[in-house]
XYZ file of C-alpha atoms in Angstrom:
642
model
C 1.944 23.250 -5.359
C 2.251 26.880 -4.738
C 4.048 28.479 -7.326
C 6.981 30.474 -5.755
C 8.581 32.879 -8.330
C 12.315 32.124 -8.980
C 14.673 34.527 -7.006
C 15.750 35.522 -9.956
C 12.648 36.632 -11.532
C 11.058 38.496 -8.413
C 11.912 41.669 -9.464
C 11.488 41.605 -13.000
C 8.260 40.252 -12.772
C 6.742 42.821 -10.240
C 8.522 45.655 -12.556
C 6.528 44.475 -15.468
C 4.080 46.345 -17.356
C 1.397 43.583 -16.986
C 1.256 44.299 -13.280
C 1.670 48.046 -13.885
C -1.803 48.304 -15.934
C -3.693 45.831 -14.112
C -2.524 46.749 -10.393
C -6.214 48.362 -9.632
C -8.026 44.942 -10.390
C -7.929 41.629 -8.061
C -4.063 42.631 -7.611
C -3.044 39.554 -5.229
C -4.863 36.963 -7.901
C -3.162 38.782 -10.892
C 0.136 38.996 -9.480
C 0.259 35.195 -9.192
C -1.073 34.445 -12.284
C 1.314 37.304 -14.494
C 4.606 36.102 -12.653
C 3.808 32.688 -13.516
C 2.703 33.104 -16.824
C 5.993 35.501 -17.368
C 8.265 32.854 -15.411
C 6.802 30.018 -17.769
C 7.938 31.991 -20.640
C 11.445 33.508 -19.076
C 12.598 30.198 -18.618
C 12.132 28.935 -22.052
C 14.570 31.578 -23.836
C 17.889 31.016 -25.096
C 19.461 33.902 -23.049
C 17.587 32.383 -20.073
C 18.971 28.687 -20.547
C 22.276 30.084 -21.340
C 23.020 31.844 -18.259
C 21.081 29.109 -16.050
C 20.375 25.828 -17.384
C 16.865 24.374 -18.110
C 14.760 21.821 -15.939
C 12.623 18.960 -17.312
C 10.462 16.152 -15.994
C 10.967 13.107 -17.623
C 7.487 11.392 -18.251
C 8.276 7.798 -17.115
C 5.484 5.116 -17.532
C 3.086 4.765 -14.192
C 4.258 1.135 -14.523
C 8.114 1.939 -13.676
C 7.731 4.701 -11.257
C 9.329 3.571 -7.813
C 10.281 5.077 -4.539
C 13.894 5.411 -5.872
C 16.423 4.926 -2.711
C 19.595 4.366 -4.757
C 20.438 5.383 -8.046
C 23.930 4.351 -9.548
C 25.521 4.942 -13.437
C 26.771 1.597 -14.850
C 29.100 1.524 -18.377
C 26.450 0.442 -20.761
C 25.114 4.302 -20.410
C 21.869 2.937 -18.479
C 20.650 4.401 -14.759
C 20.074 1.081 -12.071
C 17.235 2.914 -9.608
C 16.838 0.467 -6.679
C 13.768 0.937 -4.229
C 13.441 -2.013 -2.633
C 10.408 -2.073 -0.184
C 11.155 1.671 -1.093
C 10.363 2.516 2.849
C 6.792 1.162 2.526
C 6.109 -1.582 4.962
C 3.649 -2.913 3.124
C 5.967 -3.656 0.243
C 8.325 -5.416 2.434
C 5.397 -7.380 4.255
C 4.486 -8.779 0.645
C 7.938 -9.072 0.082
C 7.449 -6.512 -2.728
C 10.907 -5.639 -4.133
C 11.660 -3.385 -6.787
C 14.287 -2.334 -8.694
C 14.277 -0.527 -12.796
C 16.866 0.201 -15.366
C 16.117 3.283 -17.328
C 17.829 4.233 -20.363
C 18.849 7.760 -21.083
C 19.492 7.780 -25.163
C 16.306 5.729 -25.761
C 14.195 6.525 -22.621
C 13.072 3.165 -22.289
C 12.625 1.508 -18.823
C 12.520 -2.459 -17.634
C 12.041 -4.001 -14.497
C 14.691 -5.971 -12.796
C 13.818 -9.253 -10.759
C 15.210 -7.621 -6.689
C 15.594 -11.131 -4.666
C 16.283 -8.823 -1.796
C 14.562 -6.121 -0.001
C 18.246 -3.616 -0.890
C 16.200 -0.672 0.411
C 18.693 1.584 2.248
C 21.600 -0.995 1.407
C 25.219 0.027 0.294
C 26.625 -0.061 -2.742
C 29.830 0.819 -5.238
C 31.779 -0.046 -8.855
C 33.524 -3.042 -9.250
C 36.662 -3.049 -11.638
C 34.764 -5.191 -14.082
C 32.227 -3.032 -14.350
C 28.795 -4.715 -11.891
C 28.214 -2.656 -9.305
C 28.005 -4.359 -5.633
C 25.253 -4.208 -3.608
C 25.491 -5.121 -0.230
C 23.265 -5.148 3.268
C 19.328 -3.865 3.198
C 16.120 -4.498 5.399
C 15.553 -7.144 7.512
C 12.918 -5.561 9.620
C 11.219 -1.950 9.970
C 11.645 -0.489 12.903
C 8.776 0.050 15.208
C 8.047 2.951 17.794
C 8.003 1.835 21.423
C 4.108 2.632 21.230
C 3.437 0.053 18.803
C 5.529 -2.652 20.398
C 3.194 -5.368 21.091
C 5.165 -8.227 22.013
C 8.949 -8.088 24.298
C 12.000 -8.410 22.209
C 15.751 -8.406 21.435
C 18.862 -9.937 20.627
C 20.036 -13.684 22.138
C 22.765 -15.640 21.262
C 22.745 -18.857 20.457
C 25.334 -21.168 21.926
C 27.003 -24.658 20.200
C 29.069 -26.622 22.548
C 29.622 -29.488 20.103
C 33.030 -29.339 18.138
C 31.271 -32.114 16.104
C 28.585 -30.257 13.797
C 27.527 -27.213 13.098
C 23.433 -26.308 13.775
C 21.038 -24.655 11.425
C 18.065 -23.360 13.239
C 14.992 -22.113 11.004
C 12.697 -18.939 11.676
C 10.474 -19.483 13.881
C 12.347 -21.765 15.928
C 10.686 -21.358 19.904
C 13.245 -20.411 23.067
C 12.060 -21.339 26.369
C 13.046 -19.522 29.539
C 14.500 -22.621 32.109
C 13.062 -20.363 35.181
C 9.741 -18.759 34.227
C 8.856 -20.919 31.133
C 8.337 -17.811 29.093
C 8.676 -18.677 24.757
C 10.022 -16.830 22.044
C 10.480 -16.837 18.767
C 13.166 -16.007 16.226
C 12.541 -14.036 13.147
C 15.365 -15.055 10.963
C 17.143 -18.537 9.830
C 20.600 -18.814 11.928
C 23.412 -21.350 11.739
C 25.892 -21.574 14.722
C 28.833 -22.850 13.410
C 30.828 -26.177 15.457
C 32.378 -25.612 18.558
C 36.437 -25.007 18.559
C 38.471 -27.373 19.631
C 42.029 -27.311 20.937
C 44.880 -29.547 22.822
C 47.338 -28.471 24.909
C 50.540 -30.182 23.541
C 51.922 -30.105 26.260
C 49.541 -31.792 28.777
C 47.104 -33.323 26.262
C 44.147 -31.253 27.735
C 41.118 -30.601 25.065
C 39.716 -27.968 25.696
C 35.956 -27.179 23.808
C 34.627 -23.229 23.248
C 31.401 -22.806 22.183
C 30.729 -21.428 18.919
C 27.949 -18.395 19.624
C 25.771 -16.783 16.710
C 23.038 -13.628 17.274
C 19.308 -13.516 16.439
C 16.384 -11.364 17.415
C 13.667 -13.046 18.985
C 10.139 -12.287 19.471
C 7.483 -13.280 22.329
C 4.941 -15.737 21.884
C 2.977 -13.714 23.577
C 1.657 -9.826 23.340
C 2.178 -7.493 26.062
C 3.858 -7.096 29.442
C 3.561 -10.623 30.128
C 6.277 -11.180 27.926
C 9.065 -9.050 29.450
C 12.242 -10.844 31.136
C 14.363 -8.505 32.721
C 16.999 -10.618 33.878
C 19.800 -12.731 32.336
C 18.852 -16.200 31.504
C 19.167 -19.222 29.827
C 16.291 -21.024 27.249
C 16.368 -24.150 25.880
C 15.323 -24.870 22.302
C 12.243 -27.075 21.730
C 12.980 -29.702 19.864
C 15.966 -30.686 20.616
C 16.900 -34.607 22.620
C 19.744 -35.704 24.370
C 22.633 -34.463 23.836
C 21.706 -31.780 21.756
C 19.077 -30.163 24.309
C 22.790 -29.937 26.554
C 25.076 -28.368 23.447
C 22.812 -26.271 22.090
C 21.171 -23.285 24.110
C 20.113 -19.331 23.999
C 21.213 -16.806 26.487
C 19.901 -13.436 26.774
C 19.417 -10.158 28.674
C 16.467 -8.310 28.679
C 13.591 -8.606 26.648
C 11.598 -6.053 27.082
C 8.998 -3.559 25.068
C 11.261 -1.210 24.115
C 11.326 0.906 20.242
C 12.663 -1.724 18.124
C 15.008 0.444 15.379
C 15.501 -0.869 11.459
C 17.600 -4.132 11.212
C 20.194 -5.253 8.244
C 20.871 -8.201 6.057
C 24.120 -9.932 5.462
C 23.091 -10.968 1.638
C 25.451 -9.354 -1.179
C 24.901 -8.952 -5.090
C 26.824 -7.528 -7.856
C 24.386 -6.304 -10.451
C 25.677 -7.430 -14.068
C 24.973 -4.307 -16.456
C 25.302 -6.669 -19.459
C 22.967 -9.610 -18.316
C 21.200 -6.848 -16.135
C 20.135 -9.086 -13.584
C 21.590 -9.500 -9.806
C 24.261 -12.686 -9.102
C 24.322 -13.487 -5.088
C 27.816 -13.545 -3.364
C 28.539 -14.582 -0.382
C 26.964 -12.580 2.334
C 29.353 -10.141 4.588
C 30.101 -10.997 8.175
C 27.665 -8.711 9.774
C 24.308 -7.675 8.794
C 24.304 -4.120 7.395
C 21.693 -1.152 7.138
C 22.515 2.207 6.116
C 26.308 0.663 5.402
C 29.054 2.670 3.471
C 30.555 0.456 0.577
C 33.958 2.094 -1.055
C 36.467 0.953 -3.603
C 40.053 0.496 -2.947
C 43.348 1.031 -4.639
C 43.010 -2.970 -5.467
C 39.954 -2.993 -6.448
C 38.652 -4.901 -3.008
C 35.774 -3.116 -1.361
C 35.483 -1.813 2.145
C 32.389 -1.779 3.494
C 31.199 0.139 7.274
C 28.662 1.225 9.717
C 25.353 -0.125 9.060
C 22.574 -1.228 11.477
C 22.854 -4.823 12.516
C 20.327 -7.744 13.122
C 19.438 -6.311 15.988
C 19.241 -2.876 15.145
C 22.099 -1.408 16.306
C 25.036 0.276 15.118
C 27.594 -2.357 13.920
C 30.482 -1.502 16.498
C 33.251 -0.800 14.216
C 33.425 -4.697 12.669
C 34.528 -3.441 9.073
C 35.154 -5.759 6.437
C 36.730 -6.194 2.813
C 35.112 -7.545 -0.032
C 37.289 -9.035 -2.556
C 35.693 -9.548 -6.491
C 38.133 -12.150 -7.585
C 36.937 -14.676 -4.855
C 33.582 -13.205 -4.235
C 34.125 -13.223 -0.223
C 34.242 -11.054 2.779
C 36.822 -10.969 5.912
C 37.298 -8.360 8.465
C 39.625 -6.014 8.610
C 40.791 -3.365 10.991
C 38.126 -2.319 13.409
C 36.806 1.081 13.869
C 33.259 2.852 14.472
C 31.448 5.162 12.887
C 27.383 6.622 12.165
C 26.055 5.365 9.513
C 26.407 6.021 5.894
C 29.630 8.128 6.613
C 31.108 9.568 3.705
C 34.369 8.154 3.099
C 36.788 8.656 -0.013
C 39.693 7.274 -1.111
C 42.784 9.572 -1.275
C 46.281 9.742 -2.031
C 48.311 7.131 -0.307
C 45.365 4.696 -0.008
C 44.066 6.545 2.963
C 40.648 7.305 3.277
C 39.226 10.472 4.561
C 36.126 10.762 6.341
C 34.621 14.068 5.886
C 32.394 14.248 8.887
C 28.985 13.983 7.127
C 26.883 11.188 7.496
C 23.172 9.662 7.258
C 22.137 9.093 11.236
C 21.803 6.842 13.923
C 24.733 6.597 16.531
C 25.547 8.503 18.858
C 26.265 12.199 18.916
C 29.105 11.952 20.729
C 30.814 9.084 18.819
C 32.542 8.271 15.398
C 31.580 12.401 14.270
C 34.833 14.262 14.030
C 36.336 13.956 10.661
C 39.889 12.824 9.710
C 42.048 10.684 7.638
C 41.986 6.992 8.007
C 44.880 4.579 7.405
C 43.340 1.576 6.837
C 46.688 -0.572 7.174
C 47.952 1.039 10.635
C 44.546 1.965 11.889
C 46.003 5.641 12.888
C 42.658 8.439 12.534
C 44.479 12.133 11.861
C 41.940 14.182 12.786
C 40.777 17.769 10.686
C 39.672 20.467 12.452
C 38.874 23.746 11.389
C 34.748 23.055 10.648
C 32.249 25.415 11.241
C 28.873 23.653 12.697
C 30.280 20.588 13.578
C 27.356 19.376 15.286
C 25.681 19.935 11.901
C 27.000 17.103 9.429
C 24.005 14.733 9.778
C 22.567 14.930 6.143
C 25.366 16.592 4.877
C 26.822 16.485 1.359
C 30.597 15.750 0.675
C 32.490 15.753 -2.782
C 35.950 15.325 -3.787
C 36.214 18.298 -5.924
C 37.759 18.401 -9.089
C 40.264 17.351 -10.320
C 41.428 14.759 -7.830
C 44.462 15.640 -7.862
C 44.122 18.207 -5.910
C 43.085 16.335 -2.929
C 40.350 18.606 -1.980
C 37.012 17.667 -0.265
C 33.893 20.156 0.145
C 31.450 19.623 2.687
C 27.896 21.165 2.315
C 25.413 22.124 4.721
C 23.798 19.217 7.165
C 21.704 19.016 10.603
C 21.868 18.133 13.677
C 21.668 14.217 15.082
C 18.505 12.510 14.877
C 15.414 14.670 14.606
C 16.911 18.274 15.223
C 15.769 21.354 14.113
C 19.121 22.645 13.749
C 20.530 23.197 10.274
C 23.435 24.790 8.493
C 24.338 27.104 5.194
C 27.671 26.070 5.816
C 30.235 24.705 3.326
C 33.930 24.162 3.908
C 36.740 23.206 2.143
C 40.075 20.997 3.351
C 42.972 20.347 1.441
C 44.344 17.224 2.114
C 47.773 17.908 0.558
C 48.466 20.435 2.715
C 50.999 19.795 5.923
C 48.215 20.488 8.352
C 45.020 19.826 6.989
C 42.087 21.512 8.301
C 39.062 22.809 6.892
C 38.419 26.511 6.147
C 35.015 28.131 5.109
C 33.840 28.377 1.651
C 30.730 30.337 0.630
C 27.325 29.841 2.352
C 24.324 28.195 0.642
C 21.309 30.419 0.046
C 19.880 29.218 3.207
C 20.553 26.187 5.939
C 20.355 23.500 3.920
C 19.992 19.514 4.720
C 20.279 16.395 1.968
C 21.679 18.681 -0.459
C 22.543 16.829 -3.533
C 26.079 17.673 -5.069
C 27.102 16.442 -8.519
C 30.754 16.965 -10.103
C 30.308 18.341 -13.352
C 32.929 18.156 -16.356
C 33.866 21.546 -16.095
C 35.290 20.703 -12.426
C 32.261 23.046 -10.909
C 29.344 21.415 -8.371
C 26.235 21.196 -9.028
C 24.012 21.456 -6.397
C 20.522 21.209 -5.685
C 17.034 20.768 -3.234
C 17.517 19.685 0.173
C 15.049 20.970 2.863
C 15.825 23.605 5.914
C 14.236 21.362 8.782
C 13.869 17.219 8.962
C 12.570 15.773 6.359
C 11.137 18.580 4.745
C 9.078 19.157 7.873
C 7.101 22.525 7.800
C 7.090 22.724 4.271
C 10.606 23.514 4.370
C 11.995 22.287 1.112
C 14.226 24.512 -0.965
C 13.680 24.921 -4.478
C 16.484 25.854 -5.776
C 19.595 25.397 -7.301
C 23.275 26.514 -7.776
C 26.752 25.987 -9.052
C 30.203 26.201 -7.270
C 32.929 27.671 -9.097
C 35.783 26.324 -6.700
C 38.087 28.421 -9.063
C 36.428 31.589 -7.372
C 35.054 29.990 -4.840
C 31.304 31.621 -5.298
C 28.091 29.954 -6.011
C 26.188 30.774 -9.536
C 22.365 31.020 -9.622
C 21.413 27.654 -11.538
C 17.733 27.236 -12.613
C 15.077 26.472 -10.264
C 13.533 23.256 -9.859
C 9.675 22.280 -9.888
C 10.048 19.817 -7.295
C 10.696 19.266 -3.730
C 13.668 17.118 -2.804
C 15.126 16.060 0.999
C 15.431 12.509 2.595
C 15.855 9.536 0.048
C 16.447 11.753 -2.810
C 19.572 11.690 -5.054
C 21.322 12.885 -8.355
C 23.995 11.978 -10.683
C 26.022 13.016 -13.660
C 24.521 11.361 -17.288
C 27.298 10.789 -20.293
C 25.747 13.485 -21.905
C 26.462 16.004 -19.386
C 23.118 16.477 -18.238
C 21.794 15.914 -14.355
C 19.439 13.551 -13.510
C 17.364 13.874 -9.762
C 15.113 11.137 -8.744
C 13.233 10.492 -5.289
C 12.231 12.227 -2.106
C 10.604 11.058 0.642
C 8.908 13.851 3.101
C 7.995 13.199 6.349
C 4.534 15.480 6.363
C 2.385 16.599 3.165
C 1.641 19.746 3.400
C 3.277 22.990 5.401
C 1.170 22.798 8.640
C 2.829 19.284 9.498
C -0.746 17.703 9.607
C -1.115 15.062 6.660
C 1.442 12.303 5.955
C 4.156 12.939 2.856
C 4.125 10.542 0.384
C 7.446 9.326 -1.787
C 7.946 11.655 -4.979
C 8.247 9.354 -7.891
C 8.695 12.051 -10.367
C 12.166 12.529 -11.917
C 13.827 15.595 -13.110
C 16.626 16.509 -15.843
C 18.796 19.473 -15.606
C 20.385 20.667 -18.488
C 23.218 23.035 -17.274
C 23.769 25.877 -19.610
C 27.228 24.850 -21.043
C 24.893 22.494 -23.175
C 23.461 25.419 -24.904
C 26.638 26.907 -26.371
C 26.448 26.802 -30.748
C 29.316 24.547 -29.970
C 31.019 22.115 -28.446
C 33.810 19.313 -28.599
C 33.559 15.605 -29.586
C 35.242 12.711 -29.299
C 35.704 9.761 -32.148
C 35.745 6.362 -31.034
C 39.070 5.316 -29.396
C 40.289 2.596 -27.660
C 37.872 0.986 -24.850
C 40.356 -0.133 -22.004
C 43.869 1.499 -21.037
C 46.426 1.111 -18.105
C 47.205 3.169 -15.107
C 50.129 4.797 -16.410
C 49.264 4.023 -20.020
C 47.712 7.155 -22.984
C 45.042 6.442 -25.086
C 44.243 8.305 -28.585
C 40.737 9.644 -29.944
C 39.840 11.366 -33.310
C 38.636 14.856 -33.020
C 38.176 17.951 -34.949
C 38.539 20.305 -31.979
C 41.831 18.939 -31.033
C 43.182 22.902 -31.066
C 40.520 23.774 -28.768
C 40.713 20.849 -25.982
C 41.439 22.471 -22.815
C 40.888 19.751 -20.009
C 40.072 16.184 -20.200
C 38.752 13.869 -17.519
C 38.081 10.365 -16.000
C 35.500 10.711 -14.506
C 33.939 7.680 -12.115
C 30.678 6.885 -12.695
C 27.917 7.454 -9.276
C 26.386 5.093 -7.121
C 24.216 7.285 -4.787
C 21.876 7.601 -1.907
C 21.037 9.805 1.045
C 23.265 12.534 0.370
C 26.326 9.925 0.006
C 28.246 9.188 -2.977
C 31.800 8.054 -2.413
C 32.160 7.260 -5.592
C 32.352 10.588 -7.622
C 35.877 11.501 -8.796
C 36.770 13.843 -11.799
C 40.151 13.079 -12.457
C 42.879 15.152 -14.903
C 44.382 13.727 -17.727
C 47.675 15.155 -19.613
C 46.782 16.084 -23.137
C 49.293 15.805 -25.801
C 47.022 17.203 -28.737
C 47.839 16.277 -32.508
C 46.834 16.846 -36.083
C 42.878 15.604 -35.979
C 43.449 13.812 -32.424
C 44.183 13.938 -28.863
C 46.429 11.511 -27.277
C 45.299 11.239 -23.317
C 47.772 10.011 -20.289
C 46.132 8.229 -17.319
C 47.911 8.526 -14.054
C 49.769 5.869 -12.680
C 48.752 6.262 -8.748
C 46.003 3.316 -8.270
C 45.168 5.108 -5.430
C 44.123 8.053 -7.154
C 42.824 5.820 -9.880
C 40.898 3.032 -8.796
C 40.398 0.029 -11.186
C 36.851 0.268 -12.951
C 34.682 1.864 -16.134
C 35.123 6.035 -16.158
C 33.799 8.600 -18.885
C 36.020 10.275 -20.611
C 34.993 13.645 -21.473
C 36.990 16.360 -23.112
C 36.193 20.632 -22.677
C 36.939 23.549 -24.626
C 38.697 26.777 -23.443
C 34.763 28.128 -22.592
C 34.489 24.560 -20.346
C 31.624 23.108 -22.982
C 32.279 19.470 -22.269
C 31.965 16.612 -25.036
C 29.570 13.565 -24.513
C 31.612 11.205 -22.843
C 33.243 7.974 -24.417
C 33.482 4.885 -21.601
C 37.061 2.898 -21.149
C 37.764 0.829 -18.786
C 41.351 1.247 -16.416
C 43.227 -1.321 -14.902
């Protein structure tokens, strides 16, 4: 890598007396190497770390290193990275899964057994602590030049109110006119036929039961192709059956074939650390948005389904005490949206989002009530054709009802980016966003993390798609919502945009995993390859002589309800905080929340107050962490609410 000074060493550097007496030699060669050598030693000082914060690469063993995809906090302290097939299709051809837990206090890393390719699935917190996991990769997609064979959805019909049909992969569809065959690619079961009677007149009347699957030709090429509507019968199948059981489909034809989702569900037990199946969601889901409720319930969204395209607005709920889905009320949007749950058990979609849909459909942002199915829409946005690859964060604390939006792209494959960030205030009588301070530069996949102090943390992205043109930003800064202004952080010594993400650690510390770049190198000519090196940032309130600490105190609590911790600093608290542990990917994390607690200090403790609003407070494992009046936070202490 080219070493780029930091912004904010430029001038120093060039001002410095090694330049000065050397200038008359090899000047270009001697530049680099004294503003590298100088930056190398810059950044290690006190004064330095103190006023920016200090980056590290965390040497993980060759054997755990994995295309990270998802990354998500759980209570026991330790970091779940899933990869999946981690976007290689070779992985997913050998059905090569992957999925590690690293621990932060010891460093220590172990594989988990991944029955599923989860790679771009959807996941949150439970109340019990497991996280969910939900949808994934059923197929890659594949460019219409290297479609061999004619494709697409059919549906399979059961007229029999009798029994319901299981039909393996593989099973073979052939057309009743032109005799052509195909294949299907996944197992299917079409439940019975319904059956009603008319009380009336006695008439029974039989619907057929109908269930999707993509099929495949038997054969390569354009002899393949059926253009028209038509019926297929399934080989195999005798008497009756061959007359209640059939597939009907439009065309099949040779057209790009786009990613396609997976019903299957997990929740991931931190304690066990291993992944428990639950029953599958309705629809198949890839790039879905999974968030948790007031009740604890999930709601899950978007996703590409087993066909590849977006799921039309089919939403569902997941409850944890039965371990089931069932719809709920219907409404579209792109995928990986970033929803959050507010105030009144609305949820507010801030506009950004991951890709694929339409660019005329489910983008305007607004507030969602789930229970009437009204959409308020916000206005106010600067570059709203720019929220692909955006980040959004409820800021800090939640009570405040505030959510930032930062930077983003245009749909699909577009050049366009923004520097934009915007605020809206969702307590207001209007809401609408208004414009907060610009990022150094246009800025897609940005990675924002809530910090302790209520400020954002954010870092990398890239200017153009995927890092194309070698247009990934290294830097970083912090947003000081209080002023509104971003602070110079430190820079970082790697590149991150698409399939990158970061979270908070209990420590206070910022851990930044992945990144997946479409081209290697600035010229667009070699492919990228995933980066499987992982960063910590240290922000600079962790190099203060000192800071609070919390005793051990009680390890669950009520909405509503205080809890009390030992401390020596209990003159000095200033703030405490839940705050909600991250499950993250592509620029999305619904999950972060930093939320205020009331302090009622005492002789050598703190007593804190939760509030009451489950809405506010969802059920589930949260840090506690405490801050001085100079907003040095304390190492967090989990409890679980309820």
């Amino acid at each position: 890598m080219t070493y780029r000074p930091s912004r904010r060493l430029r001038k120093i550097a060039i001002g410095s007396t090694a330049v000065s007496v050397l200038a008359g030699m090899n000047a270009p060669a001697l530049y680099g190497w004294t503003t590298s050598t100088y930056h190398d030693y810059k950044i290690e000082q006190p004064e330095y770390k103190a006023a920016y914060g200090h980056w590290e690469q965390l040497d993980v063993p060759r054997k755990y290193r994995i295309n990270a995809i998802h990354a998500a906090l759980l209570h026991t302290g330790k970091v779940l990275l899933i990869a999946g097939s981690g976007n290689d299709e070779t992985n997913f051809g050998a059905k090569s899964f992957k999925s590690v837990l690293w621990d932060p206090v010891k460093n220590t890393f172990k594989e988990i057994d991944t029955p599923k390719d989860m790679f771009c699935a959807g996941h949150t917190q439970l109340p019990d602590g497991r996280l969910l996991v939900a949808g994934g990769t059923a197929r890659y997609e594949k460019l219409k030049e290297a479609v061999d064979r004619a494709g697409g959805a059919m549906l399979i019909k059961n007229e029999n109110p009798d029994a319901p049909r299981t039909f393996p992969q593989g099973t073979v569809f052939v057309n009743n006119e032109n005799g052509r065959t195909f294949r299907s690619e996944f197992p299917v079961t079409v439940p019975r036929a319904k059956k009603t009677t008319d009380r009336r007149t006695g008439k029974v009347t039989v619907t057929a039961s109908e269930v999707r699957v993509f099929v495949q030709s038997l054969v390569k090429g354009e002899a393949g192709i059926v253009n028209t509507a038509a019926q297929y019968g399934i080989r195999g199948l005798e008497g009756r059956d061959r007359d209640n059981l059939y597939g009907l489909a439009t065309k099949l034809g040779l057209d790009k074939k786009d990613f396609q989702g997976i019903k299957e569900a997990y929740e991931f037990d931190p304690v066990a650390e291993r992944y428990i199946p639950v029953d599958p969601m309705n629809e198949a889901r890839w790039y879905p948005t999974l968030v948790t409720l007031a009740d604890g319930r999930v709601l899950s969204v978007s996703g590409l389904d087993d066909i590849g395209q977006v799921v039309p607005g089919k939403n569902e709920i997941y409850d944890p005490r039965t371990r089931t889905w069932s719809y709920t009320t219907t409404r579209y949007f792109p995928t990986y949206p970033a929803l959050f749950l507010m105030q009144g058990e609305k949820i507010f979609y801030s506009g950004a989002n991951a890709g694929y849909g339409p660019a005329d459909q489910g983008r305007v942002p607004g507030l969602w009530d789930l229970r009437t199915n009204r959409f308020t829409p916000v206005a106010g946005l600067r570059d709203p054709g720019d929220l692909e690859t955006a980040a959004s964060v409820l800021l800090a604390p939640a009570q405040d009802q505030k959510v930032m939006v930062l930077g983003g792209g245009g749909v699909g494959e577009s050049r366009s980016s923004t520097a934009r960030t915007a605020v809206v205030d969702l307590n207001a009588v209007r809401p609408a966003y208004t414009d907060g301070p610009d990022l150094p530069e246009p800025t897609r996949y940005l990675n924002s993390v809530l910090l302790p102090d209520d400020t954002v943390f954010t870092t990398g992205g890239s200017r153009d798609y995927r890092g194309r043109g070698g247009s990934d930003i290294l830097t970083a800064q912090i947003y000081d919502p209080v002023r509104n202004v971003f602070k110079d952080a430190a820079d970082p010594a790697v590149g991150r945009d698409y399939h990158a993400e970061a979270l908070l650690l209990p420590d206070g510390r910022v851990a930044v995993f992945g990144s997946n770049p479409l081209y290697g190198d600035a010229a667009d000519t070699t492919p990228g390859f995933f980066e499987q090196r992982v960063e910590i940032y240290t922000p600079p309130y962790l190099y203060r002589d000192s800071k609070p600490s919390l005793g051990e105190g009680p390890r669950s609590v009520e909405r509503g309800g205080s809890m009390t911790f030992p401390t020596r600093y209990a003159d000095h608290i200033d703030t405490a905080r839940l705050i909600r542990p991250s499950a993250v990917t592509h620029a999305t994390d619904t999950e972060q929340r930093s939320i205020a607690l009331d302090i009622a200090r005492g002789k050598g403790s703190v007593r804190l107050t939760v509030p009451q609003d489950p809405s506010l407070v969802p059920p589930g494992w949260y840090m506690v962490v405490v801050t001085d009046e100079e907003g040095t936070p304390s190492a967090a202490r989990w409890v679980k609410v309820s």
